[in-house]
PDB file of C-alpha atoms in Angstrom:
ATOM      1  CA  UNK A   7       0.000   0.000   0.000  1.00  0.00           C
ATOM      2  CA  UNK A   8       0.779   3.816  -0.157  1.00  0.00           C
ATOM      3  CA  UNK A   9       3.360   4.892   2.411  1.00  0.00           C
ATOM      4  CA  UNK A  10       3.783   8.405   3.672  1.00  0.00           C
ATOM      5  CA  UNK A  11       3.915  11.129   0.832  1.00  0.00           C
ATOM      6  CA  UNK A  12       5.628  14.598   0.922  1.00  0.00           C
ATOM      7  CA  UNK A  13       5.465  17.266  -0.900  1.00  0.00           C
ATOM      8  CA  UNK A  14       7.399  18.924  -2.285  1.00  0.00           C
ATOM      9  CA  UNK A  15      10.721  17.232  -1.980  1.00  0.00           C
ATOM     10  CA  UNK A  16      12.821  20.500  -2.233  1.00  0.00           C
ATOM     11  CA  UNK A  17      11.510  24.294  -1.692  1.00  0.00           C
ATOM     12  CA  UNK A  18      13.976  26.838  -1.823  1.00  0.00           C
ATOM     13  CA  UNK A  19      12.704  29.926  -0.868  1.00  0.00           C
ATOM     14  CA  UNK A  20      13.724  33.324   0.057  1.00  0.00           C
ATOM     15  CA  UNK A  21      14.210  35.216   3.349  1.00  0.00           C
ATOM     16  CA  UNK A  22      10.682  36.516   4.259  1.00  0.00           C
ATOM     17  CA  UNK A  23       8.524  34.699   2.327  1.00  0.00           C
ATOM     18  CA  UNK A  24       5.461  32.190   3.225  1.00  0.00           C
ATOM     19  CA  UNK A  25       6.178  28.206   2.620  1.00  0.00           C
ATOM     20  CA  UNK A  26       3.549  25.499   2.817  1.00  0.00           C
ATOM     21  CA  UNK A  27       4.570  22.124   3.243  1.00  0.00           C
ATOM     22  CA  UNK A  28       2.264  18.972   2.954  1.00  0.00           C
ATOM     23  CA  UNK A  29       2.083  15.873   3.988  1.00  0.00           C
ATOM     24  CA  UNK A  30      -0.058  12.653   2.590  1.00  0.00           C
ATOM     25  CA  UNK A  31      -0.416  10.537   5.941  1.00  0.00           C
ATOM     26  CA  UNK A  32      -1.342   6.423   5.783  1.00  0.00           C
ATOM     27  CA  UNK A  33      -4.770   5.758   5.426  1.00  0.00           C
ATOM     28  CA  UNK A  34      -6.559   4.791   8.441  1.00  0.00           C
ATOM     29  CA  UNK A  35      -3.392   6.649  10.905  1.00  0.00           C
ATOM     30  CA  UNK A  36      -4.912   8.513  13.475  1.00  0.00           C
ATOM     31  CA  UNK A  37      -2.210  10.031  14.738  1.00  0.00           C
ATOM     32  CA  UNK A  38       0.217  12.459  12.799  1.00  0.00           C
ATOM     33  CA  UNK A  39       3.327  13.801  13.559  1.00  0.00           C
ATOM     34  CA  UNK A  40       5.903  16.760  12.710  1.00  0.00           C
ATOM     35  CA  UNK A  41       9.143  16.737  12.873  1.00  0.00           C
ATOM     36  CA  UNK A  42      12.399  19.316  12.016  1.00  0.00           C
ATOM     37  CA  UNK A  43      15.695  18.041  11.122  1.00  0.00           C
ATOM     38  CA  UNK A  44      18.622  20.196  11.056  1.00  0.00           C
ATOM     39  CA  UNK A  45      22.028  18.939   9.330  1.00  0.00           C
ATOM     40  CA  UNK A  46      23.410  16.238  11.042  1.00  0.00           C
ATOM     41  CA  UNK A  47      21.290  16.258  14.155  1.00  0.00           C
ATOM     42  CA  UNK A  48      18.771  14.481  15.373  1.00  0.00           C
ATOM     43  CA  UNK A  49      14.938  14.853  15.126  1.00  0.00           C
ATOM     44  CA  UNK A  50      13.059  17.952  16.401  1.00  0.00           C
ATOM     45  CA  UNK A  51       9.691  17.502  17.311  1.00  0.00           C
ATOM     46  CA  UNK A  52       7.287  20.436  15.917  1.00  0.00           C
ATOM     47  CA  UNK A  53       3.329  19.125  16.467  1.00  0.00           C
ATOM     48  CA  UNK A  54       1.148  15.956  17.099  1.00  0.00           C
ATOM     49  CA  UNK A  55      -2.066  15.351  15.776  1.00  0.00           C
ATOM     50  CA  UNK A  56      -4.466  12.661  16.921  1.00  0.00           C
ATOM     51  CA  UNK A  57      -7.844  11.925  15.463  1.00  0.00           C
ATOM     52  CA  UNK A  58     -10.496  15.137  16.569  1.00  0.00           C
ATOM     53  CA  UNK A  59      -8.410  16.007  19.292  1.00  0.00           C
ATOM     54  CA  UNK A  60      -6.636  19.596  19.802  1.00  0.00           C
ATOM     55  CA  UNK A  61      -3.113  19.649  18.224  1.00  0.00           C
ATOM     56  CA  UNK A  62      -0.330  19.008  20.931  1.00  0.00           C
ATOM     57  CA  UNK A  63       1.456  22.177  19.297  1.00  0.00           C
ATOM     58  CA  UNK A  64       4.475  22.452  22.211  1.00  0.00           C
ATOM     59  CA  UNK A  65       7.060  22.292  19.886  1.00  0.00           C
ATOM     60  CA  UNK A  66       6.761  24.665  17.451  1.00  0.00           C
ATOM     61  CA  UNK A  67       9.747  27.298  18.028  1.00  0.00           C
ATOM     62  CA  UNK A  68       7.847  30.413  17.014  1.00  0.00           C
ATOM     63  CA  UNK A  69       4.239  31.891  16.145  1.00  0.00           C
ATOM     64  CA  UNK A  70       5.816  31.918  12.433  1.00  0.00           C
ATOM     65  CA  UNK A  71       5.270  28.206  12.445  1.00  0.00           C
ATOM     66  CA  UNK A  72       1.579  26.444  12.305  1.00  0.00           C
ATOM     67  CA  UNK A  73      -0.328  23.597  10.971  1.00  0.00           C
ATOM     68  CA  UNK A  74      -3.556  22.061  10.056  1.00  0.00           C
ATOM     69  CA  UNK A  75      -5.104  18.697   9.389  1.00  0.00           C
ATOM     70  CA  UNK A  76      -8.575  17.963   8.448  1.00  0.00           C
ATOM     71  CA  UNK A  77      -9.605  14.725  10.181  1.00  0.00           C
ATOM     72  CA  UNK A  78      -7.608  12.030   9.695  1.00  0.00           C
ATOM     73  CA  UNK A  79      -6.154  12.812   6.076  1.00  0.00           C
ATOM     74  CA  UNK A  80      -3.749  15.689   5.083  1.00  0.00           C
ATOM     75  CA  UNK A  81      -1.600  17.989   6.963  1.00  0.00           C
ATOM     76  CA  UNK A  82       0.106  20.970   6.196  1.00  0.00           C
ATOM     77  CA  UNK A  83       2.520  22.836   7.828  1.00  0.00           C
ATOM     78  CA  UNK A  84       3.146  26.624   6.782  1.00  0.00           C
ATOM     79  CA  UNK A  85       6.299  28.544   7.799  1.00  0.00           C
ATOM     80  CA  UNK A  86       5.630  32.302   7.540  1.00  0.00           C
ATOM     81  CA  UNK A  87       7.986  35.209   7.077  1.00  0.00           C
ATOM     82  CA  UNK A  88      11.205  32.384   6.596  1.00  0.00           C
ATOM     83  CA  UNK A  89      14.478  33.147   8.289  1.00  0.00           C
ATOM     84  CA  UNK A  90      18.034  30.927   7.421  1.00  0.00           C
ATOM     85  CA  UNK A  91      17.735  29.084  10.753  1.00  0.00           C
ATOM     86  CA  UNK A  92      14.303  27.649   9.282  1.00  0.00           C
ATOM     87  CA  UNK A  93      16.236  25.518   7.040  1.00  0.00           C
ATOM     88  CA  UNK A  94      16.110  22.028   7.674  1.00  0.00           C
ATOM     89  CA  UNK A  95      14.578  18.883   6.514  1.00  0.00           C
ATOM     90  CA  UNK A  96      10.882  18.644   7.498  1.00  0.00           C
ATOM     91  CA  UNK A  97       9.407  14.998   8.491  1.00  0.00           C
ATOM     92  CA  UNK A  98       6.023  13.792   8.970  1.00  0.00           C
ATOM     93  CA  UNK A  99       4.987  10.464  10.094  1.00  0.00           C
ATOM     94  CA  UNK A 100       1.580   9.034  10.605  1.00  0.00           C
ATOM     95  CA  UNK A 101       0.755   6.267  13.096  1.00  0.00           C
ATOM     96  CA  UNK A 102      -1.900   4.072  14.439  1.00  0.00           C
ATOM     97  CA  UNK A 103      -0.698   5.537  18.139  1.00  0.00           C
ATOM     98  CA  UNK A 104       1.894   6.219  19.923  1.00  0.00           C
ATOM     99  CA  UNK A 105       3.417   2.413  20.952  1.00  0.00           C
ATOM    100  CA  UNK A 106       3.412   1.385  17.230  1.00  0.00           C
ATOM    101  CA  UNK A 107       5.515   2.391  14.598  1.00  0.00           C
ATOM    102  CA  UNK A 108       5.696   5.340  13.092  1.00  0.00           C
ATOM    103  CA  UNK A 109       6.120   5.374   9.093  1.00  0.00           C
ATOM    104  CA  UNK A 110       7.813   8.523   7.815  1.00  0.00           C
ATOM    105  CA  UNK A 111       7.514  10.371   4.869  1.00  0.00           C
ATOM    106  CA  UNK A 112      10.763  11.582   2.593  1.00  0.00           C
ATOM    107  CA  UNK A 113      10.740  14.881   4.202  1.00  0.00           C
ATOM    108  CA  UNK A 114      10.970  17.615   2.375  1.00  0.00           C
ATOM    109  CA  UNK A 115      14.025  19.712   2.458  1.00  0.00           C
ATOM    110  CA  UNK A 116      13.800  23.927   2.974  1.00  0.00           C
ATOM    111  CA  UNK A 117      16.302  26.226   2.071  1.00  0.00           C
ATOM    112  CA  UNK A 118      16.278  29.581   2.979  1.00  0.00           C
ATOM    113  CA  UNK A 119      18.244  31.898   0.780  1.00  0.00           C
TER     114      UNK A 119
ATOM    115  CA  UNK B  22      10.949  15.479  31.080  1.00  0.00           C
ATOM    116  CA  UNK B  23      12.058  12.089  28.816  1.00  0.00           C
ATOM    117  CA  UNK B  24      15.415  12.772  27.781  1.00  0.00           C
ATOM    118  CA  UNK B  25      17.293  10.097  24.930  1.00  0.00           C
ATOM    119  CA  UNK B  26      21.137   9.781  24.745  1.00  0.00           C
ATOM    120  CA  UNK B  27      23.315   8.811  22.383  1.00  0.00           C
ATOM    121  CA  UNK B  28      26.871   9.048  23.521  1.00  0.00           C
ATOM    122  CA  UNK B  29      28.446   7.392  20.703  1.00  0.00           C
ATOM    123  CA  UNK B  30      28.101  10.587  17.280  1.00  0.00           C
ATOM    124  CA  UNK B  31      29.996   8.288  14.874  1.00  0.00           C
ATOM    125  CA  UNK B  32      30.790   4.634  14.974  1.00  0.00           C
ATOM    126  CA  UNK B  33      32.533   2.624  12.018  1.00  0.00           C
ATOM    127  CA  UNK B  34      33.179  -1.181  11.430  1.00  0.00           C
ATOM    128  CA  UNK B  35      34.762  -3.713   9.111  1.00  0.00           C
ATOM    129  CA  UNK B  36      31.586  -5.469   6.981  1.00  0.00           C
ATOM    130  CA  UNK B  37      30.527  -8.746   8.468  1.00  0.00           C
ATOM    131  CA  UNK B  38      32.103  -7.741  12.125  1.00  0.00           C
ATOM    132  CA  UNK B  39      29.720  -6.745  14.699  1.00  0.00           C
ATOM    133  CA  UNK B  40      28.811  -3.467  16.339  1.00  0.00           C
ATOM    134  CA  UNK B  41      26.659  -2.270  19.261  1.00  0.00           C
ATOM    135  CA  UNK B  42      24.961   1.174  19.233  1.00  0.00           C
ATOM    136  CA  UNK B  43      24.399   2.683  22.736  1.00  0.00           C
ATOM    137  CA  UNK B  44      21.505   4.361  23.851  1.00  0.00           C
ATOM    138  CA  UNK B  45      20.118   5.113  27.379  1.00  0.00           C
ATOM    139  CA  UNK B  46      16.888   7.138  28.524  1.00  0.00           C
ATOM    140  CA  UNK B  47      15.682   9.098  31.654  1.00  0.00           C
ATOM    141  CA  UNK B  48      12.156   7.665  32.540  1.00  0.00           C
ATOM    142  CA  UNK B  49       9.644   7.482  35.614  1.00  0.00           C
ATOM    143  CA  UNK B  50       7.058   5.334  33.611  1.00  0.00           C
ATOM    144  CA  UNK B  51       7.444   1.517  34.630  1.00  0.00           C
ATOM    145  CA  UNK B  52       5.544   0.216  30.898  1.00  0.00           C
ATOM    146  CA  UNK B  53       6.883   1.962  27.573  1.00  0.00           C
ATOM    147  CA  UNK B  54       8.262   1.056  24.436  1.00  0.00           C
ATOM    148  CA  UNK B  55      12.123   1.969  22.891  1.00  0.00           C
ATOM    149  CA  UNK B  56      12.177   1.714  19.035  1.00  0.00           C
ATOM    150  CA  UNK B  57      15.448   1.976  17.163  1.00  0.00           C
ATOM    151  CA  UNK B  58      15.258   3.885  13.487  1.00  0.00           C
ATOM    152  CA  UNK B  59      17.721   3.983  10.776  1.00  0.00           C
ATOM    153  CA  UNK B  60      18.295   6.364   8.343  1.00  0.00           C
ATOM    154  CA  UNK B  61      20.137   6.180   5.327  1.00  0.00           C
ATOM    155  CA  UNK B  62      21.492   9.238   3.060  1.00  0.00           C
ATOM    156  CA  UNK B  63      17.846   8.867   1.250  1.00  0.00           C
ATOM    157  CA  UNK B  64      16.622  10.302   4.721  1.00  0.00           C
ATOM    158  CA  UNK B  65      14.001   7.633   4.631  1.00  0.00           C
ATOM    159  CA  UNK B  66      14.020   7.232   8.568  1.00  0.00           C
ATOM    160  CA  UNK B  67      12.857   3.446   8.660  1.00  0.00           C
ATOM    161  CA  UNK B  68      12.123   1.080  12.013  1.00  0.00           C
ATOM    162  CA  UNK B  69      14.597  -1.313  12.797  1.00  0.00           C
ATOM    163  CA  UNK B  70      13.550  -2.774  16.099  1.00  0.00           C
ATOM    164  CA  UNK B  71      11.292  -2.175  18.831  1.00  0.00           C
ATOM    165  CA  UNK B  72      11.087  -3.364  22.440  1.00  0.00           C
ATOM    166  CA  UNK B  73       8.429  -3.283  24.965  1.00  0.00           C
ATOM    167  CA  UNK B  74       9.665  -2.401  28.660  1.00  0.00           C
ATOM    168  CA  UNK B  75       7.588  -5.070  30.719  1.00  0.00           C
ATOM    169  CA  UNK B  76       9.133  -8.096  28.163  1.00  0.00           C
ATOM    170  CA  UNK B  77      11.998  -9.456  30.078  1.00  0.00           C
ATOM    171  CA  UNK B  78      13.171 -11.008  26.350  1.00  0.00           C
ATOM    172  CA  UNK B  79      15.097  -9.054  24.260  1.00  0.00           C
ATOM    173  CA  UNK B  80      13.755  -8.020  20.895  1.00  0.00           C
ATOM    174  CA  UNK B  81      15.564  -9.466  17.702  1.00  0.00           C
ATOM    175  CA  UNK B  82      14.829  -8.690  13.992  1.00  0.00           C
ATOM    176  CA  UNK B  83      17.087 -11.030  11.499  1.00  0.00           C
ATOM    177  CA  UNK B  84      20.676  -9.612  12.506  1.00  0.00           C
ATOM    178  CA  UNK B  85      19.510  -6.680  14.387  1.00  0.00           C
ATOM    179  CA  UNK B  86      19.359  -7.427  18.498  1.00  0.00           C
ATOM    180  CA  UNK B  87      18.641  -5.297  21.128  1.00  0.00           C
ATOM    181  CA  UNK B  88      20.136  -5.552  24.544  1.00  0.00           C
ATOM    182  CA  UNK B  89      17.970  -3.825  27.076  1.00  0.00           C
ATOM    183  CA  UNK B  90      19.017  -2.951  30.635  1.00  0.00           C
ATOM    184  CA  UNK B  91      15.460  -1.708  32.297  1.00  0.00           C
ATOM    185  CA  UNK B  92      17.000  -0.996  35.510  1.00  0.00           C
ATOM    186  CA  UNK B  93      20.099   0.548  33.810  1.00  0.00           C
ATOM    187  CA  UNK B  94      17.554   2.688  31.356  1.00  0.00           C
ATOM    188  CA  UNK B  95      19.981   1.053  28.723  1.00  0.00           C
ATOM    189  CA  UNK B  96      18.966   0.324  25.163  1.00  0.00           C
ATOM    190  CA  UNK B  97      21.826  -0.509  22.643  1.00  0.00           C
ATOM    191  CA  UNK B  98      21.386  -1.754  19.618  1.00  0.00           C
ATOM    192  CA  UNK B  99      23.592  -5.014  18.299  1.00  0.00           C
ATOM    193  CA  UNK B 100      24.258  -5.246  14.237  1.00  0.00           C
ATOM    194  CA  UNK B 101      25.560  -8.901  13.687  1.00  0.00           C
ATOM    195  CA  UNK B 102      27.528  -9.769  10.239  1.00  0.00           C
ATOM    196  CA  UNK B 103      27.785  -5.920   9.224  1.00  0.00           C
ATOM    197  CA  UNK B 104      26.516  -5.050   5.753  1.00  0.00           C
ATOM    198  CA  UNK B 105      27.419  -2.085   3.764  1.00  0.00           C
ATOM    199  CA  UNK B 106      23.911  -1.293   3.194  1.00  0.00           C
ATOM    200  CA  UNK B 107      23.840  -0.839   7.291  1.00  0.00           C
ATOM    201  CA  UNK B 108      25.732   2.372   6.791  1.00  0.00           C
ATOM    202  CA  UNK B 109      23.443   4.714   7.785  1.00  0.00           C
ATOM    203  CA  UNK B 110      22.087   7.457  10.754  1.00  0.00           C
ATOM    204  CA  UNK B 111      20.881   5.267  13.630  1.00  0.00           C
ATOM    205  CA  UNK B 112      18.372   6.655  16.247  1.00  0.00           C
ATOM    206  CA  UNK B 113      16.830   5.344  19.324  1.00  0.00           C
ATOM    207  CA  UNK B 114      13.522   6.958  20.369  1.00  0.00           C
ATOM    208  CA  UNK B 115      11.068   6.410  23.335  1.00  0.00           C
ATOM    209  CA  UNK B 116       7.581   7.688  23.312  1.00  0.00           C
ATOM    210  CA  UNK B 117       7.353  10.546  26.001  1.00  0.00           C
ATOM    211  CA  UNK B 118       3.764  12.501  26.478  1.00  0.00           C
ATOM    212  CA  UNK B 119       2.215  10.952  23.104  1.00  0.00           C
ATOM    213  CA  UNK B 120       5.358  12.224  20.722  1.00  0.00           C
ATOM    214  CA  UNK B 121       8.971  10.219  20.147  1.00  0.00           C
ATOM    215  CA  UNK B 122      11.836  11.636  21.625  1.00  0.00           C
ATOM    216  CA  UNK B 123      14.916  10.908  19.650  1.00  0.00           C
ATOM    217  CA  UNK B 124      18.719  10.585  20.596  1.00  0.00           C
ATOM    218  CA  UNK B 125      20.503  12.696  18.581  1.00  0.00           C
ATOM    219  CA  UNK B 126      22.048   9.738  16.134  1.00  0.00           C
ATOM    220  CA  UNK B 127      24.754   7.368  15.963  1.00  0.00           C
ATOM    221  CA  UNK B 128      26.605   7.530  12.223  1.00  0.00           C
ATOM    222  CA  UNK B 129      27.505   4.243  11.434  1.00  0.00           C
ATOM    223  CA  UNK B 130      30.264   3.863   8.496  1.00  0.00           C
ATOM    224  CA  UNK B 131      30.469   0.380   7.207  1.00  0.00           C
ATOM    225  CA  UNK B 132      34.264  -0.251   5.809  1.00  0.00           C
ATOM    226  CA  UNK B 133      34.711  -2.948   2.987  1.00  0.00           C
TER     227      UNK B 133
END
């Protein structure tokens, strides 16, 4: 079956402007995760998603960052006003909760110029 | 908080030796589950292995083993006969508050 899809892969953008990210979760995952990956470090967490519930949005670093989902299908996550330290790859992952696994998507990879 | 640790950044071995990953985790819960996730340079992160905290039996996938210390909050991860596609980012991750918290990674290099 379909795993998680990204889009898009790449987005290079320049200082100040808007960015929307998507992501294509499995069918049938309730939950749905963000993530931010810098160069060479480790993974970030940015917001959780699960079913109806309120977004668990305690990791986004700044008001510049937020992100929807309609029910259980796709999310996006839009970066406002981008600054350099916003690059990074972005992950999402989709899960049936939180003790199984999580499949991740390809990511998609900002660059701020 | 949950905090994950990876003391070991970088890591190589000789194909077909064996090499342990080290991870331990900060923890009050008593029933959990560690998962170890690999990523390769396609940044596809992908599960390797994943162990629940009340099995006493450690969890074993093909050549990937896990050696888990509960008491020790030790979770290292054991990669028998070494392959070159093993080379890769490794991360261990444990479930705190309903998200993963990831170590920050373990590059393994894979020498022929």
């Amino acid at each position: 079956g379909a795993g998680v899809s990204q889009s898009p892969s790449n987005k290079v953008t320049e200082k100040g402007k808007d960015v929307e990210l998507r992501c294509d979760p499995i069918s049938g995952h309730t939950a749905l995760y963000w993530y931010r990956q810098r160069l060479g470090q480790g993974l970030e967490f940015l917001i959780y998603f699960q079913g109806n519930s309120a977004p668990d949005k305690s990791g986004l670093p700044s008001d510049r960052f937020s992100a929807e989902r309609t029910g259980e299908s796709v999310s996006t996550l839009t970066i406002q006003r981008t600054q350099q330290e916003d690059s990074a790859v972005y992950l999402c992952a989709s899960t049936l909760g939180i003790s199984y696994e999580q499949y991740f998507g390809p990511g998609t990879r900002l660059t701020v110029t | 908080a949950q905090t994950v640790t990876q003391s070991q950044p970088e890591m190589s071995v000789q194909e077909a030796e064996t090499v342990t990953l080290s991870c331990t985790y900060d923890t009050s819960e008593s029933d959990y589950y560690l998962f170890w996730y690999k990523q390769p340079p396609s940044r596809q992160m992908i599960l390797v292995i994943r162990q629940e905290a009340y099995k006493q039996q450690n969890a074993t996938e093909n050549r990937f083993s896990v050696n888990f210390q509960k008491a020790a909050k030790s979770f290292s991860l054991k990669i028998s006969d070494s392959q070159l596609g093993d080379a890769a980012m490794y991360f261990c991750a444990f479930p705190g508050a309903q998200k993963l918290v990831f170590g920050q990674g373990t590059r393994l290099t894979i020498n022929p």
